[in-house]
Amino acid sequence: MSSQGFELPLRLLLAFRVLIDELHAELARQGHPDIRPMHGFVMQAIGPAGTTAVELGRTLGVSKQAAGKTIDTLERIGYVERSIDPHDTRRKIARLTPHGMDALNRSARIFDTLRARWAEELGEERLHALESDLRRMTPDNLWRLDIPGWFGTL
Amino acid sequence: MSSQGFELPLRLLLAFRVLIDELHAELARQGHPDIRPMHGFVMQAIGPAGTTAVELGRTLGVSKQAAGKTIDTLERIGYVERSIDPHDTRRKIARLTPHGMDALNRSARIFDTLRARWAEELGEERLHALESDLRRMTPDNLWRLDIPGWFGTL
DNA sequence: ACATGATAGACAACCCGGTTAACTATATAG
DNA sequence: CTATATAGTTAACCGGGTTGTCTATCATGT
């Protein structure tokens, strides 16, 4: 009895949170104290070419309003800037500022070093197997989960 | 470049969400459509003996007010009931109702079958290795993470 | 050239799960 | 008996979501 089944999902969440927490501790040390856990993923989704609220909402699987709000806050704290699309004055393209790109680059590097620590701890083979197993059990598209509000709410 | 480092945390989150989503789809089919993703974990934390808001807050690592609110909603939807502690009339002990215990038991069974599906897909050895690796990389205490608000916010 | 329909964005009201601060009521220790 | 600690409640707020409604612009067909 006692259902060890709870163990698996909890460990997955915990592992995620541990990585995210270490990332943000390090990001804070490196000059990005204001950034919030999802901002890195959002900026990753914005990409180098920039995007609009509607597009961002589609790729993240949230409403355009939610995406718009997130862009608002990223703009407010200086990680994103908006400009109107000259070809379609309805559209406002959100692009990463240098500060935003810096955060994204640092996030990537920090994640890489965290992964390296895991590789050290578990061995590269074990870690590789873990990643491959996780890929097997999760959808192809990392972003679009088709679970409403999967971002931000348990 | 291109930092495969994002892959690991995202896959962990995704895997968690996939399990949670399947759990709640099945729970809804089995007569618990109103339950929310964290409620299962909260009820697990409440335990068979019941608990108070302050205690629950401590074990979950959230404020007593947050714990109290969660108990409020669980009470409203009929999964928990409160009664004053005769030995200390300040305390209100929240206990699972039969409906709540039913949800908890079903959750445990569903998680077990989901885990079994993973074992089928990956092989018991691989899954075991995965669980053991996750344990290696995460804190001992599954509940108390000491990340403020780790529940519910990315 | 113009009416019509689709699309982008903004705004409001709300939900959920968190936070801190301030308060009441009870218990306990000196 | 007083002082302090504790349990619970309430209120105001935040971050990230939702839906609904509205305006402005674009694109298309007659």
Short mmCIF file of C-alpha atoms (C1' of nucleotides) in Angstrom, two decimals:
data_model
loop_
_atom_site.label_atom_id
_atom_site.label_comp_id
_atom_site.label_asym_id
_atom_site.label_seq_id
_atom_site.Cartn_x
_atom_site.Cartn_y
_atom_site.Cartn_z
CA MET A 1 0.00 0.00 0.00
CA SER A 2 1.09 3.54 0.77
CA SER A 3 1.19 4.13 -2.95
CA GLN A 4 4.65 5.03 -3.97
CA GLY A 5 2.93 6.48 -7.03
CA PHE A 6 2.97 9.96 -5.53
CA GLU A 7 6.74 9.78 -5.50
CA LEU A 8 7.29 10.04 -9.24
CA PRO A 9 5.33 13.23 -10.02
CA LEU A 10 6.54 14.95 -6.88
CA ARG A 11 10.16 14.17 -7.65
CA LEU A 12 9.72 15.48 -11.18
CA LEU A 13 8.28 18.74 -9.89
CA LEU A 14 10.89 18.98 -7.20
CA ALA A 15 13.72 18.39 -9.65
CA PHE A 16 12.34 21.12 -11.86
CA ARG A 17 12.02 23.52 -8.97
CA VAL A 18 15.51 22.78 -7.75
CA LEU A 19 16.97 23.58 -11.16
CA ILE A 20 14.87 26.73 -11.52
CA ASP A 21 15.78 27.88 -8.07
CA GLU A 22 19.48 27.39 -8.65
CA LEU A 23 19.19 29.15 -11.98
CA HIS A 24 17.57 32.19 -10.41
CA ALA A 25 19.94 32.34 -7.50
CA GLU A 26 22.79 32.47 -9.99
CA LEU A 27 20.96 34.88 -12.31
CA ALA A 28 20.43 37.21 -9.37
CA ARG A 29 24.16 37.08 -8.64
CA GLN A 30 24.88 37.90 -12.27
CA GLY A 31 22.84 41.09 -12.38
CA HIS A 32 19.31 39.84 -12.97
CA PRO A 33 17.62 39.85 -9.58
CA ASP A 34 14.19 40.94 -10.83
CA ILE A 35 13.61 38.17 -13.29
CA ARG A 36 10.88 35.67 -12.53
CA PRO A 37 10.95 31.93 -13.12
CA MET A 38 8.93 31.89 -16.29
CA HIS A 39 10.57 34.89 -17.87
CA GLY A 40 13.45 32.86 -19.19
CA PHE A 41 11.12 30.49 -20.97
CA VAL A 42 9.04 33.35 -22.30
CA MET A 43 12.09 35.12 -23.66
CA GLN A 44 13.20 31.86 -25.21
CA ALA A 45 9.79 31.70 -26.86
CA ILE A 46 10.03 35.31 -28.05
CA GLY A 47 13.18 34.41 -29.91
CA PRO A 48 15.69 36.57 -31.75
CA ALA A 49 13.21 37.81 -34.34
CA GLY A 50 10.67 39.08 -31.84
CA THR A 51 7.01 38.25 -31.81
CA THR A 52 3.56 39.63 -31.12
CA ALA A 53 1.24 38.94 -28.22
CA VAL A 54 -1.02 36.78 -30.33
CA GLU A 55 1.87 34.73 -31.70
CA LEU A 56 3.45 34.38 -28.28
CA GLY A 57 0.15 33.25 -26.86
CA ARG A 58 -0.12 30.61 -29.56
CA THR A 59 3.36 29.25 -29.02
CA LEU A 60 3.00 29.21 -25.23
CA GLY A 61 -0.52 27.86 -25.34
CA VAL A 62 -2.06 30.71 -23.38
CA SER A 63 -4.51 33.44 -24.30
CA LYS A 64 -3.32 36.50 -26.17
CA GLN A 65 -4.29 38.57 -23.12
CA ALA A 66 -2.08 36.53 -20.83
CA ALA A 67 0.77 36.77 -23.30
CA GLY A 68 0.19 40.50 -23.56
CA LYS A 69 0.35 40.92 -19.81
CA THR A 70 3.58 38.99 -19.62
CA ILE A 71 5.07 41.16 -22.34
CA ASP A 72 3.89 44.19 -20.36
CA THR A 73 5.84 43.17 -17.31
CA LEU A 74 8.91 42.18 -19.31
CA GLU A 75 8.75 45.59 -20.94
CA ARG A 76 8.34 47.33 -17.60
CA ILE A 77 11.46 45.70 -16.17
CA GLY A 78 13.44 46.41 -19.32
CA TYR A 79 13.84 43.00 -20.93
CA VAL A 80 11.64 43.62 -23.95
CA GLU A 81 10.67 46.59 -26.10
CA ARG A 82 7.71 46.99 -28.38
CA SER A 83 7.51 48.69 -31.73
CA ILE A 84 4.72 48.84 -34.26
CA ASP A 85 5.07 46.72 -37.35
CA PRO A 86 5.34 49.15 -40.28
CA HIS A 87 3.67 46.60 -42.57
CA ASP A 88 0.68 46.19 -40.28
CA THR A 89 0.05 48.96 -37.83
CA ARG A 90 -2.16 46.75 -35.72
CA ARG A 91 0.74 44.53 -34.77
CA LYS A 92 3.21 45.43 -32.07
CA ILE A 93 6.37 43.43 -32.23
CA ALA A 94 8.06 42.66 -28.94
CA ARG A 95 11.83 42.23 -29.18
CA LEU A 96 14.40 41.41 -26.56
CA THR A 97 16.49 44.34 -25.42
CA PRO A 98 20.24 43.83 -24.96
CA HIS A 99 19.48 43.38 -21.27
CA GLY A 100 16.95 40.69 -22.16
CA MET A 101 19.36 38.93 -24.49
CA ASP A 102 21.98 39.06 -21.79
CA ALA A 103 19.59 37.35 -19.37
CA LEU A 104 18.73 34.72 -21.96
CA ASN A 105 22.36 34.00 -22.75
CA ARG A 106 23.27 33.77 -19.11
CA SER A 107 20.29 31.50 -18.45
CA ALA A 108 21.45 29.18 -21.18
CA ARG A 109 25.00 29.09 -19.83
CA ILE A 110 23.83 28.53 -16.28
CA PHE A 111 21.50 25.74 -17.33
CA ASP A 112 24.39 24.15 -19.15
CA THR A 113 26.57 24.23 -16.06
CA LEU A 114 23.73 22.87 -13.94
CA ARG A 115 23.32 20.06 -16.41
CA ALA A 116 27.05 19.46 -16.23
CA ARG A 117 26.75 19.14 -12.46
CA TRP A 118 24.05 16.55 -12.92
CA ALA A 119 26.28 14.73 -15.37
CA GLU A 120 29.08 14.78 -12.83
CA GLU A 121 26.80 13.44 -10.14
CA LEU A 122 24.99 10.80 -12.15
CA GLY A 123 27.41 10.11 -14.94
CA GLU A 124 26.84 11.27 -18.48
CA GLU A 125 25.30 7.96 -19.48
CA ARG A 126 22.75 7.94 -16.71
CA LEU A 127 21.83 11.56 -17.38
CA HIS A 128 21.52 10.87 -21.07
CA ALA A 129 19.26 7.92 -20.35
CA LEU A 130 17.16 10.09 -18.03
CA GLU A 131 16.74 12.76 -20.67
CA SER A 132 15.88 10.23 -23.29
CA ASP A 133 13.32 8.56 -21.03
CA LEU A 134 11.73 11.91 -20.25
CA ARG A 135 11.54 12.65 -23.98
CA ARG A 136 9.84 9.31 -24.50
CA MET A 137 7.17 10.13 -21.92
CA THR A 138 6.42 13.73 -22.90
CA PRO A 139 4.96 15.45 -25.96
CA ASP A 140 7.22 16.46 -28.83
CA ASN A 141 6.48 20.14 -28.63
CA LEU A 142 8.12 21.50 -25.54
CA TRP A 143 6.03 24.64 -25.49
CA ARG A 144 2.51 23.96 -26.62
CA LEU A 145 1.12 21.61 -24.03
CA ASP A 146 -2.59 22.10 -24.71
CA ILE A 147 -3.26 22.18 -21.01
CA PRO A 148 -4.93 25.52 -20.38
CA GLY A 149 -2.82 27.54 -18.02
CA TRP A 150 -0.13 24.90 -17.62
CA PHE A 151 2.23 27.78 -17.12
CA GLY A 152 2.05 29.18 -13.68
CA THR A 153 -0.58 27.05 -12.03
CA LEU A 154 -0.20 23.60 -10.62
CA MET B 1 25.72 26.44 -28.80
CA SER B 2 21.93 26.56 -28.74
CA SER B 3 22.15 25.44 -25.17
CA GLN B 4 20.48 22.12 -24.76
CA GLY B 5 20.39 23.07 -21.10
CA PHE B 6 16.82 24.34 -21.36
CA GLU B 7 15.78 20.85 -22.34
CA LEU B 8 16.25 19.21 -18.97
CA PRO B 9 14.14 21.52 -16.78
CA LEU B 10 11.44 21.82 -19.38
CA ARG B 11 11.18 18.07 -19.79
CA LEU B 12 10.94 17.64 -16.03
CA LEU B 13 8.11 20.15 -15.82
CA LEU B 14 6.42 18.67 -18.84
CA ALA B 15 6.62 15.17 -17.46
CA PHE B 16 5.10 16.36 -14.22
CA ARG B 17 2.30 18.16 -16.02
CA VAL B 18 1.58 15.16 -18.21
CA LEU B 19 1.18 12.93 -15.17
CA ILE B 20 -0.95 15.48 -13.34
CA ASP B 21 -3.12 16.02 -16.35
CA GLU B 22 -3.71 12.31 -16.84
CA LEU B 23 -4.44 11.94 -13.14
CA HIS B 24 -7.08 14.63 -13.21
CA ALA B 25 -8.68 13.43 -16.40
CA GLU B 26 -9.10 10.05 -14.76
CA LEU B 27 -10.17 11.54 -11.41
CA ALA B 28 -12.84 13.54 -13.23
CA ARG B 29 -14.11 10.32 -14.81
CA GLN B 30 -14.22 8.69 -11.38
CA GLY B 31 -16.45 11.28 -9.77
CA HIS B 32 -14.04 14.02 -8.81
CA PRO B 33 -14.33 16.65 -11.52
CA ASP B 34 -13.91 19.67 -9.22
CA ILE B 35 -10.62 18.76 -7.70
CA ARG B 36 -7.62 20.92 -8.56
CA PRO B 37 -4.08 19.76 -9.25
CA MET B 38 -2.64 20.62 -5.89
CA HIS B 39 -5.53 19.35 -3.85
CA GLY B 40 -4.28 15.81 -3.97
CA PHE B 41 -0.92 16.80 -2.55
CA VAL B 42 -2.56 18.96 0.07
CA MET B 43 -4.84 16.13 1.17
CA GLN B 44 -1.83 13.86 1.30
CA ALA B 45 -0.19 16.45 3.56
CA ILE B 46 -3.28 16.69 5.76
CA GLY B 47 -3.01 13.00 6.43
CA PRO B 48 -5.35 10.61 8.22
CA ALA B 49 -5.08 12.35 11.60
CA GLY B 50 -6.05 15.78 10.33
CA THR B 51 -4.13 18.96 10.89
CA THR B 52 -4.47 22.67 11.51
CA ALA B 53 -3.81 25.56 9.18
CA VAL B 54 -0.59 26.45 10.94
CA GLU B 55 0.72 22.89 10.84
CA LEU B 56 -0.30 22.45 7.22
CA GLY B 57 1.45 25.66 6.35
CA ARG B 58 4.61 24.43 8.03
CA THR B 59 4.61 21.07 6.28
CA LEU B 60 3.86 22.60 2.87
CA GLY B 61 6.22 25.49 3.38
CA VAL B 62 3.61 28.19 2.85
CA SER B 63 2.12 30.80 5.16
CA LYS B 64 -0.63 29.82 7.55
CA GLN B 65 -2.94 32.17 5.66
CA ALA B 66 -2.32 30.39 2.38
CA ALA B 67 -2.84 27.03 4.07
CA GLY B 68 -6.02 28.36 5.63
CA LYS B 69 -7.36 29.49 2.27
CA THR B 70 -6.65 26.13 0.72
CA ILE B 71 -8.47 24.40 3.57
CA ASP B 72 -11.34 26.85 3.01
CA THR B 73 -11.78 25.78 -0.59
CA LEU B 74 -11.34 22.08 0.21
CA GLU B 75 -14.02 22.52 2.86
CA ARG B 76 -16.30 24.36 0.44
CA ILE B 77 -16.12 21.57 -2.13
CA GLY B 78 -16.66 18.92 0.52
CA TYR B 79 -13.26 17.26 0.81
CA VAL B 80 -12.41 18.45 4.30
CA GLU B 81 -14.28 19.35 7.45
CA ARG B 82 -13.18 21.43 10.38
CA SER B 83 -13.85 20.96 14.06
CA ILE B 84 -12.49 22.77 17.07
CA ASP B 85 -9.92 20.97 19.16
CA PRO B 86 -11.52 20.37 22.57
CA HIS B 87 -8.12 20.61 24.23
CA ASP B 88 -7.35 24.00 22.71
CA THR B 89 -10.30 25.98 21.48
CA ARG B 90 -8.07 28.16 19.34
CA ARG B 91 -7.17 25.26 17.11
CA LYS B 92 -9.42 24.04 14.33
CA ILE B 93 -8.55 20.60 13.09
CA ALA B 94 -9.18 19.94 9.41
CA ARG B 95 -9.93 16.30 8.61
CA LEU B 96 -10.63 14.58 5.33
CA THR B 97 -14.26 13.71 4.73
CA PRO B 98 -15.11 10.30 3.26
CA HIS B 99 -15.34 12.05 -0.09
CA GLY B 100 -11.87 13.47 0.46
CA MET B 101 -10.46 10.10 1.46
CA ASP B 102 -12.05 8.59 -1.62
CA ALA B 103 -10.32 11.15 -3.80
CA LEU B 104 -7.01 10.50 -2.08
CA ASN B 105 -7.30 6.73 -2.44
CA ARG B 106 -8.26 7.01 -6.08
CA SER B 107 -5.39 9.41 -6.72
CA ALA B 108 -2.99 6.93 -5.22
CA ARG B 109 -4.34 4.09 -7.34
CA ILE B 110 -4.32 6.17 -10.51
CA PHE B 111 -0.76 7.32 -9.88
CA ASP B 112 0.21 3.69 -9.41
CA THR B 113 -1.30 2.69 -12.73
CA LEU B 114 0.35 5.66 -14.44
CA ARG B 115 3.65 4.59 -12.97
CA ALA B 116 2.98 1.10 -14.23
CA ARG B 117 2.47 2.49 -17.71
CA TRP B 118 5.82 4.20 -17.48
CA ALA B 119 7.36 0.95 -16.37
CA GLU B 120 5.81 -0.79 -19.35
CA GLU B 121 7.11 1.85 -21.70
CA LEU B 122 10.60 2.23 -20.28
CA GLY B 123 11.15 -1.05 -18.51
CA GLU B 124 11.10 -1.37 -14.75
CA GLU B 125 14.86 -1.07 -14.53
CA ARG B 126 15.04 2.15 -16.48
CA LEU B 127 12.18 3.63 -14.48
CA HIS B 128 13.79 2.59 -11.27
CA ALA B 129 17.03 4.19 -12.34
CA LEU B 130 15.16 7.35 -13.26
CA GLU B 131 13.46 7.53 -9.88
CA SER B 132 16.69 6.88 -8.08
CA ASP B 133 18.50 9.57 -10.08
CA LEU B 134 15.74 12.05 -9.33
CA ARG B 135 16.04 11.20 -5.65
CA ARG B 136 19.77 11.82 -5.83
CA MET B 137 19.24 15.28 -7.29
CA THR B 138 16.40 16.51 -5.07
CA PRO B 139 16.01 17.25 -1.34
CA ASP B 140 15.04 14.51 1.04
CA ASN B 141 11.86 16.11 2.23
CA LEU B 142 9.34 15.93 -0.55
CA TRP B 143 7.12 18.59 0.97
CA ARG B 144 9.15 21.30 2.59
CA LEU B 145 11.14 22.85 -0.21
CA ASP B 146 12.01 26.16 1.43
CA ILE B 147 11.29 27.95 -1.78
CA PRO B 148 8.59 30.46 -0.88
CA GLY B 149 5.51 29.77 -2.94
CA TRP B 150 7.00 26.79 -4.75
CA PHE B 151 3.51 25.43 -4.88
CA GLY B 152 1.44 27.05 -7.53
CA THR B 153 3.87 29.47 -9.08
CA LEU B 154 6.53 28.77 -11.62
"C1'" DA C 1 -14.84 52.57 -53.86
"C1'" DC C 2 -16.82 50.59 -50.29
"C1'" DA C 3 -19.05 47.36 -47.03
"C1'" DT C 4 -17.93 43.30 -44.61
"C1'" DG C 5 -15.42 40.15 -41.99
"C1'" DA C 6 -11.11 38.79 -39.78
"C1'" DT C 7 -7.39 40.03 -36.85
"C1'" DA C 8 -4.33 42.65 -33.18
"C1'" DG C 9 -4.40 44.78 -29.23
"C1'" DA C 10 -6.35 46.87 -24.91
"C1'" DC C 11 -9.35 46.91 -20.97
"C1'" DA C 12 -12.26 45.02 -17.31
"C1'" DA C 13 -13.75 41.62 -14.20
"C1'" DC C 14 -12.81 37.58 -12.36
"C1'" DC C 15 -10.20 33.02 -10.44
"C1'" DC C 16 -6.48 30.69 -8.03
"C1'" DG C 17 -2.51 30.31 -5.16
"C1'" DG C 18 0.62 32.93 -3.05
"C1'" DT C 19 2.39 37.08 0.15
"C1'" DT C 20 2.50 40.55 4.40
"C1'" DA C 21 0.23 43.13 7.94
"C1'" DA C 22 -3.01 43.76 11.46
"C1'" DC C 23 -6.39 42.10 14.34
"C1'" DT C 24 -9.13 38.91 17.92
"C1'" DA C 25 -9.43 35.17 20.93
"C1'" DT C 26 -7.39 31.73 23.61
"C1'" DA C 27 -3.70 29.40 26.16
"C1'" DT C 28 0.23 29.43 29.09
"C1'" DA C 29 4.02 30.92 32.07
"C1'" DG C 30 5.83 33.99 35.64
"C1'" DC D 1 -3.22 38.44 37.30
"C1'" DT D 2 -0.60 40.07 33.89
"C1'" DA D 3 2.30 39.36 29.97
"C1'" DT D 4 3.50 36.80 26.08
"C1'" DA D 5 2.89 33.39 22.62
"C1'" DT D 6 -0.05 31.12 19.48
"C1'" DA D 7 -4.34 29.95 16.16
"C1'" DG D 8 -7.23 31.80 13.22
"C1'" DT D 9 -9.39 35.54 10.38
"C1'" DT D 10 -9.56 39.47 7.45
"C1'" DA D 11 -7.78 42.70 4.17
"C1'" DA D 12 -4.87 44.36 0.58
"C1'" DC D 13 -1.87 43.09 -2.67
"C1'" DC D 14 0.87 40.33 -6.61
"C1'" DG D 15 1.70 37.16 -10.47
"C1'" DG D 16 -0.18 34.42 -13.94
"C1'" DG D 17 -4.13 32.72 -15.74
"C1'" DT D 18 -9.25 33.07 -17.83
"C1'" DT D 19 -13.45 35.13 -20.59
"C1'" DG D 20 -15.88 38.89 -22.65
"C1'" DT D 21 -16.10 43.24 -24.93
"C1'" DC D 22 -14.39 46.94 -27.43
"C1'" DT D 23 -11.57 49.70 -31.06
"C1'" DA D 24 -8.49 50.01 -34.81
"C1'" DT D 25 -6.65 48.20 -38.77
"C1'" DC D 26 -6.17 45.02 -42.59
"C1'" DA D 27 -7.94 42.25 -46.47
"C1'" DT D 28 -11.30 40.71 -49.47
"C1'" DG D 29 -15.38 40.62 -52.68
"C1'" DT D 30 -18.96 43.06 -55.02
#
